[in-house]
PDB file of C-alpha atoms in Angstrom:
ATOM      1  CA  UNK C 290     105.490 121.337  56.930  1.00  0.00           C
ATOM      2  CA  UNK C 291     104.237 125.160  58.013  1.00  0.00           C
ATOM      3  CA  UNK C 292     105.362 126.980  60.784  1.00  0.00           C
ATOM      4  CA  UNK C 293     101.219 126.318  61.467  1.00  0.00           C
ATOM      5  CA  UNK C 294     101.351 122.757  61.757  1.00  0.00           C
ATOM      6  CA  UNK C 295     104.838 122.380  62.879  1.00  0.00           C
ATOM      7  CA  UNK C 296     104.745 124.495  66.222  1.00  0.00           C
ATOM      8  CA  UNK C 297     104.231 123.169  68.735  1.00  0.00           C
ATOM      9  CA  UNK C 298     100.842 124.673  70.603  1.00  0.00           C
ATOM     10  CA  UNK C 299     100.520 124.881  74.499  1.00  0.00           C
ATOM     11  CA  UNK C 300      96.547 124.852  74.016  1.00  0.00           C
ATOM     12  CA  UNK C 301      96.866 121.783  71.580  1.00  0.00           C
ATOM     13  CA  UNK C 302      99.447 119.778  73.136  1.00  0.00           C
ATOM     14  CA  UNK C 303      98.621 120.518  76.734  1.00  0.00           C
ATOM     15  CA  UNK C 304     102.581 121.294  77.532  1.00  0.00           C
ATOM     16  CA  UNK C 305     101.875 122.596  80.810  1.00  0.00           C
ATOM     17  CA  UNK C 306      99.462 119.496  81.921  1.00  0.00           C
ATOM     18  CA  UNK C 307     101.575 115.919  82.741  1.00  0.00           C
ATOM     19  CA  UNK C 308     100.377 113.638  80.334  1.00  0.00           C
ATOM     20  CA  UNK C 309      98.859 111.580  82.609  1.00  0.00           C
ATOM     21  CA  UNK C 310      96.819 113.742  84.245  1.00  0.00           C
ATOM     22  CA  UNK C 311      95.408 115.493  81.462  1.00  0.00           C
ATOM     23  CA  UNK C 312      91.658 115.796  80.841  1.00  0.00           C
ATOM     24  CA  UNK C 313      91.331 114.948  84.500  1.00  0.00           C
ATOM     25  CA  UNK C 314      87.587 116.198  85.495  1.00  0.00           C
ATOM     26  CA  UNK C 315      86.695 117.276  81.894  1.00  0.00           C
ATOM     27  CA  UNK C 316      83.701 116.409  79.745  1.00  0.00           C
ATOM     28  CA  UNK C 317      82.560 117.131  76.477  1.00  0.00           C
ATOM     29  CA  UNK C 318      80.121 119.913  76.327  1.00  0.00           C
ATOM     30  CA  UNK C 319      76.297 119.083  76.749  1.00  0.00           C
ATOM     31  CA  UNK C 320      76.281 120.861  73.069  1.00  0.00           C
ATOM     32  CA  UNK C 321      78.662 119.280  71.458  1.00  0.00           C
ATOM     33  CA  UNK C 322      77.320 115.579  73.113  1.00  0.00           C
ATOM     34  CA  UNK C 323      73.608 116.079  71.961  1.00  0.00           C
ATOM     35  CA  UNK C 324      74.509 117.105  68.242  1.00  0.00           C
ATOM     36  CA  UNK C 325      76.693 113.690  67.969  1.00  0.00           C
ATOM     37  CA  UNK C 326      73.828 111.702  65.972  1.00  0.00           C
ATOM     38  CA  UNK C 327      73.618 114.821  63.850  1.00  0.00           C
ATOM     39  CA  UNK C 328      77.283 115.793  63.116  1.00  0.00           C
ATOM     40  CA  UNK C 329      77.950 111.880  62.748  1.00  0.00           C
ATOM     41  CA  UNK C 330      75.774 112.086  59.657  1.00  0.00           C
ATOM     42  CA  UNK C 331      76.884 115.175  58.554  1.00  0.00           C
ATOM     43  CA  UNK C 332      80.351 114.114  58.638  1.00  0.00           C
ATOM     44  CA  UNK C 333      79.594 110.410  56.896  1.00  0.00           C
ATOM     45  CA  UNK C 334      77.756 112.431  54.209  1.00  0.00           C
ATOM     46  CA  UNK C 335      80.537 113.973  53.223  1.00  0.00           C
ATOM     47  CA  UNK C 336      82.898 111.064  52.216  1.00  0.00           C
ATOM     48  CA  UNK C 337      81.793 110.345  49.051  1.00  0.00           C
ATOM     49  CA  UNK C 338      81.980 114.007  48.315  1.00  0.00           C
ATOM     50  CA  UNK C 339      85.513 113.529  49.318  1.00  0.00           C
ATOM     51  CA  UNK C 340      86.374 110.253  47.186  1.00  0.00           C
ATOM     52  CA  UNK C 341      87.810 112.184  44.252  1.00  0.00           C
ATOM     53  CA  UNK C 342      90.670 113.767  46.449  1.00  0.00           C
ATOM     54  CA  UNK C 343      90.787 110.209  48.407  1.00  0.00           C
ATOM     55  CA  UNK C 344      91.978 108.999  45.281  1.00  0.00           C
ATOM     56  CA  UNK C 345      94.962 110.559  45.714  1.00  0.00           C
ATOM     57  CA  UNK C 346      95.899 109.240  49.035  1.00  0.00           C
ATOM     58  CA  UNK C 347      98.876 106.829  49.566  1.00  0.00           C
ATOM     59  CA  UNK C 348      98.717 103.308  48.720  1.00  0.00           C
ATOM     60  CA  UNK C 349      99.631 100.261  50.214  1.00  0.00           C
ATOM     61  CA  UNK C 350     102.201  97.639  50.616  1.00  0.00           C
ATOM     62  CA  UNK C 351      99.274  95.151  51.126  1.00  0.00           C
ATOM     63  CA  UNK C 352     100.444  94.444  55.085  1.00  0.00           C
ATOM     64  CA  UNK C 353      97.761  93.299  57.479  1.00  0.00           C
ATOM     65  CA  UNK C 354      95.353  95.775  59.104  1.00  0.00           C
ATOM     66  CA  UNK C 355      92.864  94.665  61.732  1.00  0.00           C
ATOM     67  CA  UNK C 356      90.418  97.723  62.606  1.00  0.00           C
ATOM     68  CA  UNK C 357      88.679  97.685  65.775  1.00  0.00           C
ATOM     69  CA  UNK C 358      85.242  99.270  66.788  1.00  0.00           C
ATOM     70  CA  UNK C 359      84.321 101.704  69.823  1.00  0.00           C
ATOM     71  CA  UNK C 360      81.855 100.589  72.709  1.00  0.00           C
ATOM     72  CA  UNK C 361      78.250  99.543  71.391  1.00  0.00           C
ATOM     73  CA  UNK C 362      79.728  99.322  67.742  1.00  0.00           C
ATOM     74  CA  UNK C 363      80.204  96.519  65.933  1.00  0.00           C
ATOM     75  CA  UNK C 364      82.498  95.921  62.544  1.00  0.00           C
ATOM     76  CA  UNK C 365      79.349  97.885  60.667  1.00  0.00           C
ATOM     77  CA  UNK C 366      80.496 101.285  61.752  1.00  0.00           C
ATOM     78  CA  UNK C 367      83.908 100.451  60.609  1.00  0.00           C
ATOM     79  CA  UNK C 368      82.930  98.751  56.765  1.00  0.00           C
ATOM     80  CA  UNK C 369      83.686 102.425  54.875  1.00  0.00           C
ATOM     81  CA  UNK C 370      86.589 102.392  56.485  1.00  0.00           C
ATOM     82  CA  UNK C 371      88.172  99.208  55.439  1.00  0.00           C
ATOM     83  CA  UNK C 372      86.503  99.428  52.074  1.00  0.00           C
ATOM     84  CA  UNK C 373      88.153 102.203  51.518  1.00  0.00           C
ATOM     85  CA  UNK C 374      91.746 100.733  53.035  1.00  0.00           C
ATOM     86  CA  UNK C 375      91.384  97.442  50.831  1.00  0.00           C
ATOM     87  CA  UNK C 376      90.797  99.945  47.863  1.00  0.00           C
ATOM     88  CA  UNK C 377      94.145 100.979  48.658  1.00  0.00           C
ATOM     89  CA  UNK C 378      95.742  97.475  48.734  1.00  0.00           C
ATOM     90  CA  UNK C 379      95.778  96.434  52.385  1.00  0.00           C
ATOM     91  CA  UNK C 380      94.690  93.228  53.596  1.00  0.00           C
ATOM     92  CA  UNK C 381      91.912  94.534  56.333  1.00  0.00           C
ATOM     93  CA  UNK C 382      90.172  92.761  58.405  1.00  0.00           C
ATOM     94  CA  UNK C 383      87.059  93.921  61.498  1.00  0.00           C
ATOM     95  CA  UNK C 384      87.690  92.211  64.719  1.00  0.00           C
ATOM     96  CA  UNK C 385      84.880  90.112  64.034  1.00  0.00           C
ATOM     97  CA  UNK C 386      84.123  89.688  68.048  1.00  0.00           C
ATOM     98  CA  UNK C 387      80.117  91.166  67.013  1.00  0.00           C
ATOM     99  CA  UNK C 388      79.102  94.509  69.283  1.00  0.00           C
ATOM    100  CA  UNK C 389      81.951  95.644  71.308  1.00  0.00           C
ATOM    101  CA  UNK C 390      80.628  95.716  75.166  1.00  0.00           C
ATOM    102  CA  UNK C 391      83.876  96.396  76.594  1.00  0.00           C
ATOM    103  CA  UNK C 392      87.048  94.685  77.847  1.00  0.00           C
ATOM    104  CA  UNK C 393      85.196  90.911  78.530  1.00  0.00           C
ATOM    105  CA  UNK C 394      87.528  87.793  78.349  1.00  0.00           C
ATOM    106  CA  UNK C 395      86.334  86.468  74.917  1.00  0.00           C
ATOM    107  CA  UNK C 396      87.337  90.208  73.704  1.00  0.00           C
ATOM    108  CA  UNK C 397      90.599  90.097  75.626  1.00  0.00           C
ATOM    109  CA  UNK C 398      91.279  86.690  74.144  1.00  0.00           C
ATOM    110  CA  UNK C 399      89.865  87.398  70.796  1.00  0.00           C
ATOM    111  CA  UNK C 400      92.047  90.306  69.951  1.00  0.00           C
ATOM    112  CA  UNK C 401      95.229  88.545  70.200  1.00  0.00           C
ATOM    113  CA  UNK C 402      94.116  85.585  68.253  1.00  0.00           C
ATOM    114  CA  UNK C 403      92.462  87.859  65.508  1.00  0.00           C
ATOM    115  CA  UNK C 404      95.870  89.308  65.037  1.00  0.00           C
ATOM    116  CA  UNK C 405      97.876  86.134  64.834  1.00  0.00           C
ATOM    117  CA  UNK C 406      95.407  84.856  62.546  1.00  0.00           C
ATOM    118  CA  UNK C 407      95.911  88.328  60.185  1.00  0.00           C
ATOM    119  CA  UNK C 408     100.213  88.171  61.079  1.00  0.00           C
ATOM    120  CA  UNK C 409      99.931  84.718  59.847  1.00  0.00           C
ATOM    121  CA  UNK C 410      98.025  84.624  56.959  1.00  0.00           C
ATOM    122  CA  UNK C 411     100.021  88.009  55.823  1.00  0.00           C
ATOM    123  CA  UNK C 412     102.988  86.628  56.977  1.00  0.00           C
ATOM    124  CA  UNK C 413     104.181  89.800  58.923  1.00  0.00           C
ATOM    125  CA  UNK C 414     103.398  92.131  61.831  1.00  0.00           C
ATOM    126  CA  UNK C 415     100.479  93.878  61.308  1.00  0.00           C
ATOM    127  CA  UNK C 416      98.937  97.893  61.798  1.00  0.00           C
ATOM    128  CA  UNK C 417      95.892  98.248  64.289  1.00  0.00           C
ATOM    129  CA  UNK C 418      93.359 100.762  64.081  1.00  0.00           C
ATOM    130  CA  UNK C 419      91.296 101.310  66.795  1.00  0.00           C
ATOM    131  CA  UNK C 420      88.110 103.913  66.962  1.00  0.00           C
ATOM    132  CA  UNK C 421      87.379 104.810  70.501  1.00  0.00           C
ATOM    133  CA  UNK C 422      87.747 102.391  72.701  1.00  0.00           C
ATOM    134  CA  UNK C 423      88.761  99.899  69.864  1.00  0.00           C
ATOM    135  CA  UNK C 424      92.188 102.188  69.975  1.00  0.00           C
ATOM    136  CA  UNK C 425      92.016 101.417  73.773  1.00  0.00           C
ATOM    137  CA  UNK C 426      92.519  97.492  72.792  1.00  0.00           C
ATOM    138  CA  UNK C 427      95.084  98.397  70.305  1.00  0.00           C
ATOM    139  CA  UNK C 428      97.602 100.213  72.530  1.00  0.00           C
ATOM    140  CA  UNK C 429      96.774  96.902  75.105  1.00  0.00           C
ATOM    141  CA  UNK C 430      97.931  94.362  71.886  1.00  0.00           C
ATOM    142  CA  UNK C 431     100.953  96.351  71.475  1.00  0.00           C
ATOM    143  CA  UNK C 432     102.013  96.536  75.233  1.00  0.00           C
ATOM    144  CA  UNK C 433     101.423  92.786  75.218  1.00  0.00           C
ATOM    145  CA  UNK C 434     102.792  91.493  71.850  1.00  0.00           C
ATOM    146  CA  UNK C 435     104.592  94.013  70.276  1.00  0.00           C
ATOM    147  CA  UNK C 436     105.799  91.299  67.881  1.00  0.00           C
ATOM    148  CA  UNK C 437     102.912  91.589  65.901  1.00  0.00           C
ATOM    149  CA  UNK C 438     102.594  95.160  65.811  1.00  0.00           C
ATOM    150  CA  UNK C 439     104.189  97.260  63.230  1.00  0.00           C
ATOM    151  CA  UNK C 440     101.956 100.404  64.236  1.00  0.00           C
ATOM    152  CA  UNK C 441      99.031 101.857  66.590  1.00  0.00           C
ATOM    153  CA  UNK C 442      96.427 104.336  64.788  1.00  0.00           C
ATOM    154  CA  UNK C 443      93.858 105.501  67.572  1.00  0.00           C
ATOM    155  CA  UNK C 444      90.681 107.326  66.441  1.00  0.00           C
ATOM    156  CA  UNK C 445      89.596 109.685  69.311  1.00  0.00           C
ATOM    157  CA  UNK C 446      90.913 107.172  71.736  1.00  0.00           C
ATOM    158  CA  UNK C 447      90.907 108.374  75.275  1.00  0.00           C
ATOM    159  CA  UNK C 448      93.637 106.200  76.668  1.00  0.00           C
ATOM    160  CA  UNK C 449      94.946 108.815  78.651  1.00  0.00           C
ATOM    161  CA  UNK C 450      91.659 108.569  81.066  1.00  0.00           C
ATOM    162  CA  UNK C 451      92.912 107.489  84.487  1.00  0.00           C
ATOM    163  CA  UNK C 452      90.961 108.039  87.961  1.00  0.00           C
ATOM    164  CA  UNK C 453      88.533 110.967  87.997  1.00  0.00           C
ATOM    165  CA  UNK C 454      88.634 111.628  84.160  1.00  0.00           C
ATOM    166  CA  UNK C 455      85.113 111.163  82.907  1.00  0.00           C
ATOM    167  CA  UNK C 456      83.912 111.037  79.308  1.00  0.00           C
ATOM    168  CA  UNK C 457      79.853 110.611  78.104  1.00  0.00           C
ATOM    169  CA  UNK C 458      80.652 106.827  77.832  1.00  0.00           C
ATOM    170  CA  UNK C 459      81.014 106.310  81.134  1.00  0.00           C
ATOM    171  CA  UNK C 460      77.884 105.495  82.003  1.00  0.00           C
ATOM    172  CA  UNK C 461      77.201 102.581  79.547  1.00  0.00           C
ATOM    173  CA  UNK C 462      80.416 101.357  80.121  1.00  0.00           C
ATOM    174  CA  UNK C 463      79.753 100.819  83.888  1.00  0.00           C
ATOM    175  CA  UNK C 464      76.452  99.007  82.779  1.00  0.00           C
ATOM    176  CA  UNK C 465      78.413  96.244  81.028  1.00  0.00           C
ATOM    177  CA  UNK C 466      80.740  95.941  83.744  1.00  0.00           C
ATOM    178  CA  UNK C 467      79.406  92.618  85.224  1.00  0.00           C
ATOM    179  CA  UNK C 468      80.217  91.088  82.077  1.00  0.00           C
ATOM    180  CA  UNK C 469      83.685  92.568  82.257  1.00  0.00           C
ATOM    181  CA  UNK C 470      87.032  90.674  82.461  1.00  0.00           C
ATOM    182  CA  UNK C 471      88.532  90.578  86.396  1.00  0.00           C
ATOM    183  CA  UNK C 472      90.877  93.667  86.694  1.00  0.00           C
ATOM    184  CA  UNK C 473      94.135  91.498  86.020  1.00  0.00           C
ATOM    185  CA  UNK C 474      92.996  90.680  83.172  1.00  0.00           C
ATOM    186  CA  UNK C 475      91.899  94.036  81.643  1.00  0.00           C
ATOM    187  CA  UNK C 476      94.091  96.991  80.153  1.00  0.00           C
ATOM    188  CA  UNK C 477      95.804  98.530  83.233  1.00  0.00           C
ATOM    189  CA  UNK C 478      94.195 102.384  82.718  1.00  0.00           C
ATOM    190  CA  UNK C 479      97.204 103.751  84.493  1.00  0.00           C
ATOM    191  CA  UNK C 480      99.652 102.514  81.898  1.00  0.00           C
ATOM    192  CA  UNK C 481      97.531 103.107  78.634  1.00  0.00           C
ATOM    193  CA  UNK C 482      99.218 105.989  78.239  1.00  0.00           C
ATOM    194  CA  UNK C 483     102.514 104.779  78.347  1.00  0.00           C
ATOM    195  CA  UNK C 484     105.100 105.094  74.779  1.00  0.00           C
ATOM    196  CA  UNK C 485     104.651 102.112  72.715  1.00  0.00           C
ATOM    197  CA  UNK C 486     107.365 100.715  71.472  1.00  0.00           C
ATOM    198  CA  UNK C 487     106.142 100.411  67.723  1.00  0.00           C
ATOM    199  CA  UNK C 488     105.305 103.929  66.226  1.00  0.00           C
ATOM    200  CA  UNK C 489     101.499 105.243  67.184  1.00  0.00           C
ATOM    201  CA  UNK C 490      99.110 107.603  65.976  1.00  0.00           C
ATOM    202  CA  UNK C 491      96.457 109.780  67.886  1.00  0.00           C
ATOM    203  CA  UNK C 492      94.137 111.305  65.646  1.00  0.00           C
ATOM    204  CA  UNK C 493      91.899 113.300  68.133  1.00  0.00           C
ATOM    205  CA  UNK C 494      88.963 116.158  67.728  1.00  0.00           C
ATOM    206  CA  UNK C 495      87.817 119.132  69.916  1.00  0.00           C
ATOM    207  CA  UNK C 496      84.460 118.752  68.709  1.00  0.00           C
ATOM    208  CA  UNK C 497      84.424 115.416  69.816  1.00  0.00           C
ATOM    209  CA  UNK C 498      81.079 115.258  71.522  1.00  0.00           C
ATOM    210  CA  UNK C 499      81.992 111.463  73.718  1.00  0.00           C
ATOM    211  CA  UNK C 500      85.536 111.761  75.250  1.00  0.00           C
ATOM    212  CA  UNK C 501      87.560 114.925  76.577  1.00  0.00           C
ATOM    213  CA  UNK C 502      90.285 115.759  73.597  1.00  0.00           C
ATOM    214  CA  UNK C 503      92.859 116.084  75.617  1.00  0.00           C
ATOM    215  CA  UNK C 504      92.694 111.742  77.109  1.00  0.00           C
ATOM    216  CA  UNK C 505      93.146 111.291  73.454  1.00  0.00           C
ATOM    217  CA  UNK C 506      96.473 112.612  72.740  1.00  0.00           C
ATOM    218  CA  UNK C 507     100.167 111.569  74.552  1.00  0.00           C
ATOM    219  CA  UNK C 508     103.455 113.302  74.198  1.00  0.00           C
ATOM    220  CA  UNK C 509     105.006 113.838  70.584  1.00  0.00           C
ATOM    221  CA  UNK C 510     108.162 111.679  70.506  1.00  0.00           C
ATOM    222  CA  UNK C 511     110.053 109.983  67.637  1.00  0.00           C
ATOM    223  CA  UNK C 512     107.949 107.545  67.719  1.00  0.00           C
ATOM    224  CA  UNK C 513     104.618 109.368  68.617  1.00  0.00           C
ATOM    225  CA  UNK C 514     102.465 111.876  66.755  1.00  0.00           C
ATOM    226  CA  UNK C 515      99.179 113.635  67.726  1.00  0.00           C
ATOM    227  CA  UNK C 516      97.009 115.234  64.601  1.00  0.00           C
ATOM    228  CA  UNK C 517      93.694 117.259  65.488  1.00  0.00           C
ATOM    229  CA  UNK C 518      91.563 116.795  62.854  1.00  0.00           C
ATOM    230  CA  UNK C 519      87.649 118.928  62.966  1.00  0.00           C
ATOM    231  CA  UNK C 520      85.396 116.011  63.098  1.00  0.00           C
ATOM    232  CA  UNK C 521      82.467 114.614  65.579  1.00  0.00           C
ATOM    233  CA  UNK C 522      83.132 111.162  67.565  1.00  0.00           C
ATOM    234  CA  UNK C 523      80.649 109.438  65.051  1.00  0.00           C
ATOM    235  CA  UNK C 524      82.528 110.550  62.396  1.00  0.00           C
ATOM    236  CA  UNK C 525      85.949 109.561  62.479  1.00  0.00           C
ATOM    237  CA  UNK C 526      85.690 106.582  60.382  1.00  0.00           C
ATOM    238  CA  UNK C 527      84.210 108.827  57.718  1.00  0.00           C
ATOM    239  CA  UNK C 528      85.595 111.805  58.013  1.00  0.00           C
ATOM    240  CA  UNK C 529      88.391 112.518  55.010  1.00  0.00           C
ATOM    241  CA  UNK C 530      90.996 114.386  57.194  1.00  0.00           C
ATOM    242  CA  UNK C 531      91.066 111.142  59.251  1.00  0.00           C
ATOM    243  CA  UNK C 532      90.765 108.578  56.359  1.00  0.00           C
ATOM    244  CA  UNK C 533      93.823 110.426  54.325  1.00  0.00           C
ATOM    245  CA  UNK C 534      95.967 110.715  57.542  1.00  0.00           C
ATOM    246  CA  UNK C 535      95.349 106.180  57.999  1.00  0.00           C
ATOM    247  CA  UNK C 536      95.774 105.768  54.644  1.00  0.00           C
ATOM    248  CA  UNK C 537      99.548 108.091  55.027  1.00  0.00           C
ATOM    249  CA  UNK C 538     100.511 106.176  58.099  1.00  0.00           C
ATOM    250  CA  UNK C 539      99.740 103.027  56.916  1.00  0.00           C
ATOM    251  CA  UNK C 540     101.439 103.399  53.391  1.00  0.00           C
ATOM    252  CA  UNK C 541     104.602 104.287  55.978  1.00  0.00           C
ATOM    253  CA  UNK C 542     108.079 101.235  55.507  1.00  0.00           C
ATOM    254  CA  UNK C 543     107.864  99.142  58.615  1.00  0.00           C
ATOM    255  CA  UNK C 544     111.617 100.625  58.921  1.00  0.00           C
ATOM    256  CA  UNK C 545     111.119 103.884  58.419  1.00  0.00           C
ATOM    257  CA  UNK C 546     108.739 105.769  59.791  1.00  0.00           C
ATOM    258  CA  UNK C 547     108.273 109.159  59.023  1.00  0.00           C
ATOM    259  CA  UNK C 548     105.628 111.936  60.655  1.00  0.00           C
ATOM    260  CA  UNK C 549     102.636 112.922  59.378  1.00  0.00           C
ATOM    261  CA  UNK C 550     102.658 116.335  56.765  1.00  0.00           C
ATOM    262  CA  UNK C 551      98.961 117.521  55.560  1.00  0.00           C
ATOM    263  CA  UNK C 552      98.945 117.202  51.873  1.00  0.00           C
ATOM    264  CA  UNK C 553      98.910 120.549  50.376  1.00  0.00           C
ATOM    265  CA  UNK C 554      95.601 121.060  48.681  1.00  0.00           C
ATOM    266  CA  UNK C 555      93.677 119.614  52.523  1.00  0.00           C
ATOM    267  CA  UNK C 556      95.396 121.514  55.099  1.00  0.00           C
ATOM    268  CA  UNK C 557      93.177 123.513  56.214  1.00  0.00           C
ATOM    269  CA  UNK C 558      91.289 120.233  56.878  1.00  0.00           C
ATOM    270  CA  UNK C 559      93.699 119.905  59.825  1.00  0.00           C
ATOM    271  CA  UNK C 560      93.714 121.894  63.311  1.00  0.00           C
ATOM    272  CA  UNK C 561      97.411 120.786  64.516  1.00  0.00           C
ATOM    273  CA  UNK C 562      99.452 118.477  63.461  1.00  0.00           C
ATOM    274  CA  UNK C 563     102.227 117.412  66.782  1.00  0.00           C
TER     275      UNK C 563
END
């Protein structure tokens, strides 16, 4: 890996901030938030630009993967995704729980159950990928039942938001709250944060126009990596900096996980690499 990618960067990784208070009181820029819609199709347009090099990405062992979708999306915004993932020879799956309105009991419950259906039909723990608040749920299944986790891969994820962070989400978040699980039952926002105990991935963007970068990321350890890739909140399940970097983690032996190196010839594609 460069001396680039491999240092580690005060203004990336936020060395000076705790973890857990980081982000506290941002927002995305009113810029960057109106030009989602726009970027989001600029960035999806470019995938199948991008297929040829795609090509070349890892492939798989054919272990589970269930993919989760942010708030208002449903498994439609994550289809290229997983096409592209079963291309590769992984058993995927959507959460198939319809339009995600937040952390409600049939969600809470569903999760779970989606995964032991996916463990048990692969017959082994399986890798979560979760876009935005999907990631949210997927660092919540691991807490909970780590036993059918072999990894986390959030896609501009904010689970570092605790009280007084804010991100452009918040307010149709707070709209679906009556329909919301009772606070027991929901991910504890204080802990999300916390270091899993199966490997995890933050993939996170400063031109993410929805959540503050910095909620999206947690401290590098040996089982924890942060990668900045330069792509819009719409976009991550298109864009191919993020698509290569799932398709290296995933292709990663359940007993040997290894950090995430840029391939050669796509660098560039990435801002910092933890």
């Amino acid at each position: 890996m460069s001396s680039a990618t491999n240092a580690r960067s005060n203004d990336a990784a936020g060395d000076d901030v705790p973890f857990h208070l980081q982000g506290l009181g941002e927002i995305p820029s009113t810029a960057l938030y109106v030009t989602e819609p726009f970027r989001g199709l600029a960035d999806a347009a470019l995938l199948p630009l991008a297929r040829p090099l795609l090509r070349n990405a890892p492939t798989g062992d054919g272990h589970g993967v269930l993919v989760l979708p942010g708030l208002l999306a449903s498994d439609r915004s994550t289809a290229p995704l997983r096409g592209f993932l079963r291309e590769k020879g992984y058993y995927v799956r959507g959460w198939r729980l319809g339009r995600n309105l937040g952390p409600s009991e049939a969600t809470l419950e569903g999760i779970p159950q989606a995964a032991r259906d996916l463990v048990e039909r692969t017959e082994g723990p399986i890798s979560v990928i979760g876009w935005s608040l999907g990631g949210i749920y997927a660092r919540h299944l691991a807490m909970k039942h780590p036993h059918l986790v072999r990894q986390v891969i959030t896609l501009g994820s904010p689970f570092g938001v605790a009280h007084g962070h804010r991100t452009r989400a918040d307010s149709a978040f707070e709209r679906l709250r009556i329909i919301h699980a009772r606070p027991r039952l929901a991910p504890d926002r204080e802990r999300l944060a916390d270091a899993l105990t199966v490997p995890s991935t933050s993939v996170y963007s400063r031109m993410d126009g929805v959540v503050p970068w910095r909620a999206c990321i947690a401290e590098d350890t040996e089982l924890h990596q942060n990668v900045e890739v330069r792509c819009s909140h719409l976009g991550f399940g298109f864009d191919p900096a993020t698509i290569w970097c799932v398709a290296d983690r995933l292709a990663q032996p359940a007993d040997d996980w290894h950090r995430f190196e840029p391939p050669r010839r796509a660098r560039r594609l990435y801002r910092y690499v933890g």
